[in-house]
Coordinates of C-alpha atoms in Angstrom, one line a residue:
Chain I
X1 CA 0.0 0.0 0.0
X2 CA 1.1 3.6 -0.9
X3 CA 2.2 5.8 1.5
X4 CA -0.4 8.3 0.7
X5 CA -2.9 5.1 1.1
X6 CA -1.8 4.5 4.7
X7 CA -2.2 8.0 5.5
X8 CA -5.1 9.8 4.0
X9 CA -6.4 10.8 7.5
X10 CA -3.0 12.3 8.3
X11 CA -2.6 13.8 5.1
X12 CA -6.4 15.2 5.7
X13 CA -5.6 16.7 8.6
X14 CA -2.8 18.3 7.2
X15 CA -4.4 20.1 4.8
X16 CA -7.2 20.9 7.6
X17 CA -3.5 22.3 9.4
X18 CA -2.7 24.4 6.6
X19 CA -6.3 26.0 6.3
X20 CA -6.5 26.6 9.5
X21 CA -2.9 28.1 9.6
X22 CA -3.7 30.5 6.8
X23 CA -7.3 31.4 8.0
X24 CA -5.8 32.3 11.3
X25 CA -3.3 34.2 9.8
X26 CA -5.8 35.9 7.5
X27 CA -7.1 36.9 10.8
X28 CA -4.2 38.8 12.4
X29 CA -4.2 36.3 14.9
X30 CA -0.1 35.6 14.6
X31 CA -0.1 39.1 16.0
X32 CA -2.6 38.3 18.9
X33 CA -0.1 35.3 19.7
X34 CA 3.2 37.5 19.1
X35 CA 2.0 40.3 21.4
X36 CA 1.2 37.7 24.2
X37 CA 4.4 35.5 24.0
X38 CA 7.1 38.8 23.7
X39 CA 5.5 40.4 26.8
X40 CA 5.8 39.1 30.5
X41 CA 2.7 36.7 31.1
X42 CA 2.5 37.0 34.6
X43 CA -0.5 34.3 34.7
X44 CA 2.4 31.7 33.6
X45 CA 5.2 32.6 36.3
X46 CA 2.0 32.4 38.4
X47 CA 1.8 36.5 39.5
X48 CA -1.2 37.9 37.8
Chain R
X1 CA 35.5 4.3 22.8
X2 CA 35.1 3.4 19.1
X3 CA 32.8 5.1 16.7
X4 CA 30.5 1.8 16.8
X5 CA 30.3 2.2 20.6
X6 CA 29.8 5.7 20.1
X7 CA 26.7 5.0 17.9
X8 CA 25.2 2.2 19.7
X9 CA 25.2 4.2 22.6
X10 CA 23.7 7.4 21.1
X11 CA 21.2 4.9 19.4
X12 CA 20.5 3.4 23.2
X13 CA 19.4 7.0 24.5
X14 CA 18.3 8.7 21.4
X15 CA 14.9 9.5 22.8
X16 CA 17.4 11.3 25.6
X17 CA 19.6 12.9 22.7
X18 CA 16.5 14.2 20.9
X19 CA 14.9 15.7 24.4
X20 CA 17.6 17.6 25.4
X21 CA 18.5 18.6 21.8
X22 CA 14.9 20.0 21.4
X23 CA 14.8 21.7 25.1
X24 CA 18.5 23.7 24.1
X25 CA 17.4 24.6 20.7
X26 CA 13.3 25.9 22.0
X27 CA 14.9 27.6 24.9
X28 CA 17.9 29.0 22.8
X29 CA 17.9 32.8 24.5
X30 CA 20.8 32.2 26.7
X31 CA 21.2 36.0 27.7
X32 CA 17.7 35.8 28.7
X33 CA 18.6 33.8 31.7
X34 CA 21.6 36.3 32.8
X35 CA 19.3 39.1 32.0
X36 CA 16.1 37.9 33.6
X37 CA 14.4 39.1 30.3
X38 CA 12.2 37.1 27.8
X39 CA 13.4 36.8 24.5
X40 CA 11.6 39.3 22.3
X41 CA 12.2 38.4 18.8
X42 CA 9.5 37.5 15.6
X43 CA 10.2 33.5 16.6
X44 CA 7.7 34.4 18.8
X45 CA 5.4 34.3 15.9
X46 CA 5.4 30.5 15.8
X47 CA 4.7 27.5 18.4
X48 CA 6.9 24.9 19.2
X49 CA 5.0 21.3 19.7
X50 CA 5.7 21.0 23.4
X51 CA 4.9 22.6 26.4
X52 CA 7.5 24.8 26.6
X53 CA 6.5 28.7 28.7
X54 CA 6.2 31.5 26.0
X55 CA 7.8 33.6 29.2
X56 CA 10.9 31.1 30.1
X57 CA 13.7 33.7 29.8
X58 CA 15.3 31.2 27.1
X59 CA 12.1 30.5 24.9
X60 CA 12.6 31.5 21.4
X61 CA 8.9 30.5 20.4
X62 CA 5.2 30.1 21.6
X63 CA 4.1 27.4 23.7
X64 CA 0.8 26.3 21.6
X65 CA -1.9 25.8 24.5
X66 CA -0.7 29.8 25.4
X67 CA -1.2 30.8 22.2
X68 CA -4.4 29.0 22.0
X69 CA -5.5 30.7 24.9
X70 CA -4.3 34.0 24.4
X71 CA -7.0 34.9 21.3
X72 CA -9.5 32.7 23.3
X73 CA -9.0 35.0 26.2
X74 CA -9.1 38.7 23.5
X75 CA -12.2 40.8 23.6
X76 CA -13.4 39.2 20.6
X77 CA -13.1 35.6 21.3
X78 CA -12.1 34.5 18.0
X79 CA -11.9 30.6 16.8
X80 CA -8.1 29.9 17.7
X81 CA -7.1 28.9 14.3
X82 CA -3.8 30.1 14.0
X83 CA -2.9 27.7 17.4
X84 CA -5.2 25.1 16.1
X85 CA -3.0 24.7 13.0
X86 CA -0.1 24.2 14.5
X87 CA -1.7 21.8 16.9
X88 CA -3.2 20.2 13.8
X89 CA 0.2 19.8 11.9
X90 CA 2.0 18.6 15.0
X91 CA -0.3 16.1 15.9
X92 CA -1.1 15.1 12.6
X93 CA 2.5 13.9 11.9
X94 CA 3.9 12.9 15.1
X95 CA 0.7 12.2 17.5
X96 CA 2.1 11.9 21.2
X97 CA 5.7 11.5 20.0
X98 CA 5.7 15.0 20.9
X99 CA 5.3 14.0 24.6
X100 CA 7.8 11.5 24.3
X101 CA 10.3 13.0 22.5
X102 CA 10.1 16.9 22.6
X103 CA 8.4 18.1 25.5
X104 CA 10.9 19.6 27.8
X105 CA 8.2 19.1 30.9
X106 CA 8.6 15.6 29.9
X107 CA 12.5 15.3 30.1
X108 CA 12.3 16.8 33.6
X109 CA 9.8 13.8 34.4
X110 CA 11.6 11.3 33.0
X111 CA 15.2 12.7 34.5
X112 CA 13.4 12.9 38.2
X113 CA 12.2 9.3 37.5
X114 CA 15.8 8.1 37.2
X115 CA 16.2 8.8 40.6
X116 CA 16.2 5.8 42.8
X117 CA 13.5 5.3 45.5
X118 CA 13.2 2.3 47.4
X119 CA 9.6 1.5 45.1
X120 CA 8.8 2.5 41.9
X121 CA 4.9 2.5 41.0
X122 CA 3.1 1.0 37.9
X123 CA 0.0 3.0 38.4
X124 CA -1.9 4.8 41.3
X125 CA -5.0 3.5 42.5
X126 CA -8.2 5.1 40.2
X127 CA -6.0 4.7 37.4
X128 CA -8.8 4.9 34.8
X129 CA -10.2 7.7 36.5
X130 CA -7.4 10.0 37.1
X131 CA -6.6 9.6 33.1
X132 CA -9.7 11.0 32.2
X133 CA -8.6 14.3 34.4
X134 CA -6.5 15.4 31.4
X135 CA -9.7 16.1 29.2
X136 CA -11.5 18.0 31.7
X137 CA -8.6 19.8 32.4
X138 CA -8.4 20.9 28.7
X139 CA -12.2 21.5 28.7
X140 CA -12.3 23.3 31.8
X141 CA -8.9 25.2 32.3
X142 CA -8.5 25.7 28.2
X143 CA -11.3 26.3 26.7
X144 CA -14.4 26.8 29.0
X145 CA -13.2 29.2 31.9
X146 CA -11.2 31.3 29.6
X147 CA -14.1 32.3 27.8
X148 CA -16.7 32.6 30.0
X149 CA -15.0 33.5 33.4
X150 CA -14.6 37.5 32.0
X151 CA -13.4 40.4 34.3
X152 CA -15.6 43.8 34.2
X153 CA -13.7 44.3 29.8
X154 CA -15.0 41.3 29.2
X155 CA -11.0 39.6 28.7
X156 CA -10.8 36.1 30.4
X157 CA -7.6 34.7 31.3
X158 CA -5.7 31.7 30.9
X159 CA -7.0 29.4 33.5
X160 CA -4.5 26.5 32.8
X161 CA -1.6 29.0 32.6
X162 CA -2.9 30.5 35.4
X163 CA -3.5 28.3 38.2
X164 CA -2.1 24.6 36.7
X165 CA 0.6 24.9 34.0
X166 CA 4.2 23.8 36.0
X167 CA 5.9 24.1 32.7
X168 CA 5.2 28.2 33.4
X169 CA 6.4 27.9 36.8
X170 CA 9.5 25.7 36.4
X171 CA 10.4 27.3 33.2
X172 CA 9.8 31.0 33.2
X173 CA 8.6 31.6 37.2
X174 CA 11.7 30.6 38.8
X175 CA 13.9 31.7 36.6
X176 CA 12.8 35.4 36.5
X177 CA 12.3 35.1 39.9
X178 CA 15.4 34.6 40.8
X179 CA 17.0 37.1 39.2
X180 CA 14.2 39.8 39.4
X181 CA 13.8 41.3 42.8
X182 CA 10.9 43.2 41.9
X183 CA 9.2 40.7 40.6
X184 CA 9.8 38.4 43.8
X185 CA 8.3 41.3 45.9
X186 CA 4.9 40.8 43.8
X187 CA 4.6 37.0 45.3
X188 CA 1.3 36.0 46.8
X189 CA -1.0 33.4 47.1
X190 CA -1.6 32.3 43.2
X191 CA 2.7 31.6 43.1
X192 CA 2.8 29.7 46.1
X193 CA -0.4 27.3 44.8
X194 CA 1.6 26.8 41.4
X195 CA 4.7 26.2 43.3
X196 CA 2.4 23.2 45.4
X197 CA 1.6 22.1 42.0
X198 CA 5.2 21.5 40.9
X199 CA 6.4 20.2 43.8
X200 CA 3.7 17.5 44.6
X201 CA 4.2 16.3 40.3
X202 CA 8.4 16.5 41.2
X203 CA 8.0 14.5 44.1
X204 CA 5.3 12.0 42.4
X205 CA 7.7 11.6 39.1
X206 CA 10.2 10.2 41.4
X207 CA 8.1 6.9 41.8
X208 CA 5.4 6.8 39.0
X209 CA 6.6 7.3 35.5
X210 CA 5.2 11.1 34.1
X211 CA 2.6 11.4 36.3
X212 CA 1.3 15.1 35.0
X213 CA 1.6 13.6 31.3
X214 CA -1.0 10.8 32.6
X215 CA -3.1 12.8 34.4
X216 CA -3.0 16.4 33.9
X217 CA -1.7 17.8 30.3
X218 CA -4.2 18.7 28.0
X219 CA -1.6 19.2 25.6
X220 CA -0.9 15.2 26.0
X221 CA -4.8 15.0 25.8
X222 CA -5.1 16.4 22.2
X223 CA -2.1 15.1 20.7
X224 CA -3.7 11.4 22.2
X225 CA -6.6 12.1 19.3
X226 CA -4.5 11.8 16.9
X227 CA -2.3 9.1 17.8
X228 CA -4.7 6.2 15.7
X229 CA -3.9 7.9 12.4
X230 CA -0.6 9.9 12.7
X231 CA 1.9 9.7 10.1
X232 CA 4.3 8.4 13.0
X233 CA 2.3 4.9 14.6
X234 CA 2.5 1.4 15.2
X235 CA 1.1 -1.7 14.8
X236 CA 1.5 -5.3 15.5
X237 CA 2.8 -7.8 12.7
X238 CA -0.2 -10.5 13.7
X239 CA 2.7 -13.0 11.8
X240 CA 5.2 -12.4 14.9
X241 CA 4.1 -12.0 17.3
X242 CA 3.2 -14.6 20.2
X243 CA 1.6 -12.8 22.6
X244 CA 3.9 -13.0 25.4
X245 CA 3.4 -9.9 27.1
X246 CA 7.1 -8.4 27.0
X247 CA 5.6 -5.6 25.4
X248 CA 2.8 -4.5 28.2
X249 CA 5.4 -5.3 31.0
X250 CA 7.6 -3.1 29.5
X251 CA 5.2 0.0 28.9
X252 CA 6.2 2.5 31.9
X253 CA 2.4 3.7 31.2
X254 CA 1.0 0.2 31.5
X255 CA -0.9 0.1 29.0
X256 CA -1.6 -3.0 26.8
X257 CA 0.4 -2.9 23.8
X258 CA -0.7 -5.7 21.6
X259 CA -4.6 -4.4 21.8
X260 CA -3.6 -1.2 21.3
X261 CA -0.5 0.1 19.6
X262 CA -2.2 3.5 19.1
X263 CA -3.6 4.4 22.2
X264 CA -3.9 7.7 23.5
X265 CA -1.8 7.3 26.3
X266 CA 0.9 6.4 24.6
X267 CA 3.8 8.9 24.4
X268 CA 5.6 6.9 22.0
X269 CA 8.9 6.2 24.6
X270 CA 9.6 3.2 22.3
X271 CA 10.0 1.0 25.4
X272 CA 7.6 -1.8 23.8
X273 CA 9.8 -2.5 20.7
X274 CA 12.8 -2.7 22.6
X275 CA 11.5 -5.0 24.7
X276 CA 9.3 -7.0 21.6
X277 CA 12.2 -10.5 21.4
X278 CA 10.5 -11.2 18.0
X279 CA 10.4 -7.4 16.3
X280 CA 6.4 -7.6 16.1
X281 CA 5.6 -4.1 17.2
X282 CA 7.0 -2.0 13.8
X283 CA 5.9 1.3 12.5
X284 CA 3.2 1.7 10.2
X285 CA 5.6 3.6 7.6
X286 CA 8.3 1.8 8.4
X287 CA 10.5 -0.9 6.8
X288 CA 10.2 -4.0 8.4
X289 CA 12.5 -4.4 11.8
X290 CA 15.8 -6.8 10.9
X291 CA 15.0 -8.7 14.3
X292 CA 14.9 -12.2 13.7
X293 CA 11.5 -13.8 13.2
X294 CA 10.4 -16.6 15.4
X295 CA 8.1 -19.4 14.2
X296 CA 4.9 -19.1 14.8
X297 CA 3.8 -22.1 16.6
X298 CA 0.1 -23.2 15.8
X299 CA -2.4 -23.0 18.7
X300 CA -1.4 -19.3 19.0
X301 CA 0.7 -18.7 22.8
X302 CA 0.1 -21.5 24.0
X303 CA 3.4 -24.0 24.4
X304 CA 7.1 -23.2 23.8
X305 CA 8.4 -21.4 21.0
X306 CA 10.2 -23.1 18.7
X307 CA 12.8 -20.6 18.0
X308 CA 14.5 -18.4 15.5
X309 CA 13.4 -19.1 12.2
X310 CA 15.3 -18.2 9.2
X311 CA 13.5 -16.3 6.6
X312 CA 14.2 -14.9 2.5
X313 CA 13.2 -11.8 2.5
X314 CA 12.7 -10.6 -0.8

C-alpha cells in the first residue's frame, strides 16, 4: 500500500493544518499570539 | 571508545539525545537567563510542539496551549485557528511522540524518575479515573473558563496557565524570579499554589513514570486524538508476534500494547519495541525491523516457542 494510502487521515488533517494556519493568519491572529508571548505573562510565572 | 560504541550508545538513548536537543534549541535565549528578560524576537510568531512557557527567559517561540488561549481570552473571542493549525500539523504527523520525545516538561519527568527510590509505582490507584482528568482539564482550564469567566472588559484569562501549568512555573517563574527582585516582591498566594503544583508532580515523578503527562496535560490530551492515524504509529505484525506480554510489562504507562499500539496514552517512549524479542511491534511507515522472526507455533501462545526461524526476504 502507498504511503499516501496508509495515511489519508493524516494527510487530511494536514491540509485541515494548513487552512487553519492560513485562515488564522488571514485573521491577524499571529499578531494576537506575538504580542502575548514577547510580553511578561504574569498568569504563567504564576503572579497575575 | 570506538565510533561503533559511540553510535550504539547514542542509538541506546536517542529518545534522551532528541529531548535535550529539542529543550537547548526551543529555549535557545541564553542572555535571557543572565538578564532575567524574555526573549523578544519575531520566533515568537510560531509555536513549538511542546509545552514549553512562551515567558521562560530562554524560549525563542510560543508554547501552543498559550497561544491557543491568548486569542480565546481577547475581547473578541475569535476561533483559535492560527494555534489550532499548528496543533493540527504537530499532531497530525507525530501524535504523542511530541510528549515522548520533545516536550521539555517531559524530560524533567523522566530525568526525576531516574532517581532511585526504594519502590517505583506502575499505576496509582483510580488509574482509569485520574486519566480521564486530562480532558477535563483541557475543557475546563483551556477552553471553558477562559471564555466565560470574563473580568468587568470582558478579557478572560488563561486558567491552565494560570493556576495549573508547572511548565510556566519551572520554566519562566523561577527563573525570573530569581533574578528579578521586583518581581519576587509581587509574590502572593496564586505563586505559592503553582509552586504546590510542581512540587507535589516533582516529588510524584520520582516513583510513577510522568505522572502530569497521565493525568494532567491537555496538551498530552489532544495530541492522544490523533495518535490512531498519525503519520508516525504502530502496529503489531499478527505474523510475529506470540503474545507474550514483553511488550505490556515493558510499557512505563502500563498500557496494553498488543490491543492497542495506538492508544492515546501512549507517548511513543519506544520501550515496547525494545523489549518485543520477535520485532512484532514496527511502525506503520516503516520498513520491516531486521530482528529475527520466530516461528509461529500453531495454537497461537500457547506452548514453547520453537525458536528463530530463518526467513528470505525478498
Amino acid at each position: 500500500m502507498s504511503f499516501v494510502k496508509r495515511n489519508r487521515a493524516a494527510l487530511a488533517l494536514l491540509a485541515l493544518a494548513a487552512a487553519c494556519f492560513a485562515l488564522g493568519a488571514g485573521l491577524g491572529q499571529h499578531e494576537t499570539v506575538l504580542r502575548k508571548a514577547v510580553n511578561l505573562c504574569m498568569e504563567c510565572i504564576g503572579l497575575g | 571508545m570506538g565510533r561503533g560504541k559511540i553510535f550504539q550508545a547514542a542509538k541506546r538513548h536517542a529518545r534522551t539525545l532528541a529531548q535535550l536537543a529539542f529543550a537547548a534549541l526551543s529555549n535557545g535565549y541564553a542572555a535571557g537567563f543572565a538578564q532575567g528578560k524574555i526573549f523578544r524576537g519575531a520566533g515568537k510568531f510560531a509555536c513549538v510542539p511542546g509545552l514549553n512557557c512562551y515567558s521562560c527567559p530562554g524560549a525563542v517561540a510560543s508554547c501552543p496551549l498559550g497561544s491557543l488561549q491568548a486569542v480565546l481570552t481577547g475581547r473578541e473571542h475569535k476561533f483559535p485557528f492560527y494555534a489550532l493549525g499548528f496543533l493540527l500539523f504537530f499532531g497530525a504527523l507525530f501524535g504523542r511522540l511530541v510528549c515522548g520525545w520533545l516536550c521539555p516538561f517531559g524530560l524533567v519527568q523522566d530525568l526525576l524518575h531516574k532517581i532511585p527510590v526504594p519502590k517505583k509505582l506502575r499505576r496509582l490507584p483510580g488509574e482509569r479515573l485520574l486519566r480521564l482528568l486530562k480532558y477535563a482539564v483541557l475543557a475546563g482550564f483551556v477552553l471553558v473558563l477562559p471564555l466565560v469567566a470574563l473580568d468587568v472588559a470582558g478579557q478572560g484569562q488563561p486558567w491552565f496557565c494560570k493556576v495549573i501549568c508547572p511548565s510556566g512555573t519551572l520554566f519562566g517563574g523561577i527563573p525570573l524570579l530569581a533574578s528579578n527582585p521586583p518581581l519576587r516582591a509581587a509574590l502572593g498566594w496564586l505563586f505559592t499554589w503553582k509552586a504546590a503544583v510542581l512540587l507535589a508532580l516533582v516529588a510524584l515523578s520520582l516513583f510513577l513514570w510522568r505522572p502530569f503527562c497521565r493525568y494532567l496535560c491537555p496538551l498530552g490530551a489532544i495530541y492522544g486524538l490523533f495518535n490512531p492515524v498519525a503519520v508516525v504509529r504502530l502496529r503489531i505484525d499478527e505474523g510475529r508476534c506470540t503474545d507474550c506480554g514483553a511488550c505490556r510489562r515493558a510499557c512505563k504507562l502500563d498500557l496494553d500494547v498488543r490491543r492497542a499500539p495506538n492508544h492515546p496514552d501512549c507517548v511513543r517512549c519506544g520501550g515496547c519495541r525494545k523489549a518485543c524479542p520477535h520485532g512484532a511491534i514496527c511502525s506503520v511507515n516503516a520498513a520491516p525491523s531486521g530482528k529475527k522472526r520466530f516461528l509461529q507455533k500453531p495454537g497461537g501462545s500457547k506452548g514453547p516457542n520453537p525458536g528463530p526461524l530463518k526467513i528470505n526476504r525478498p
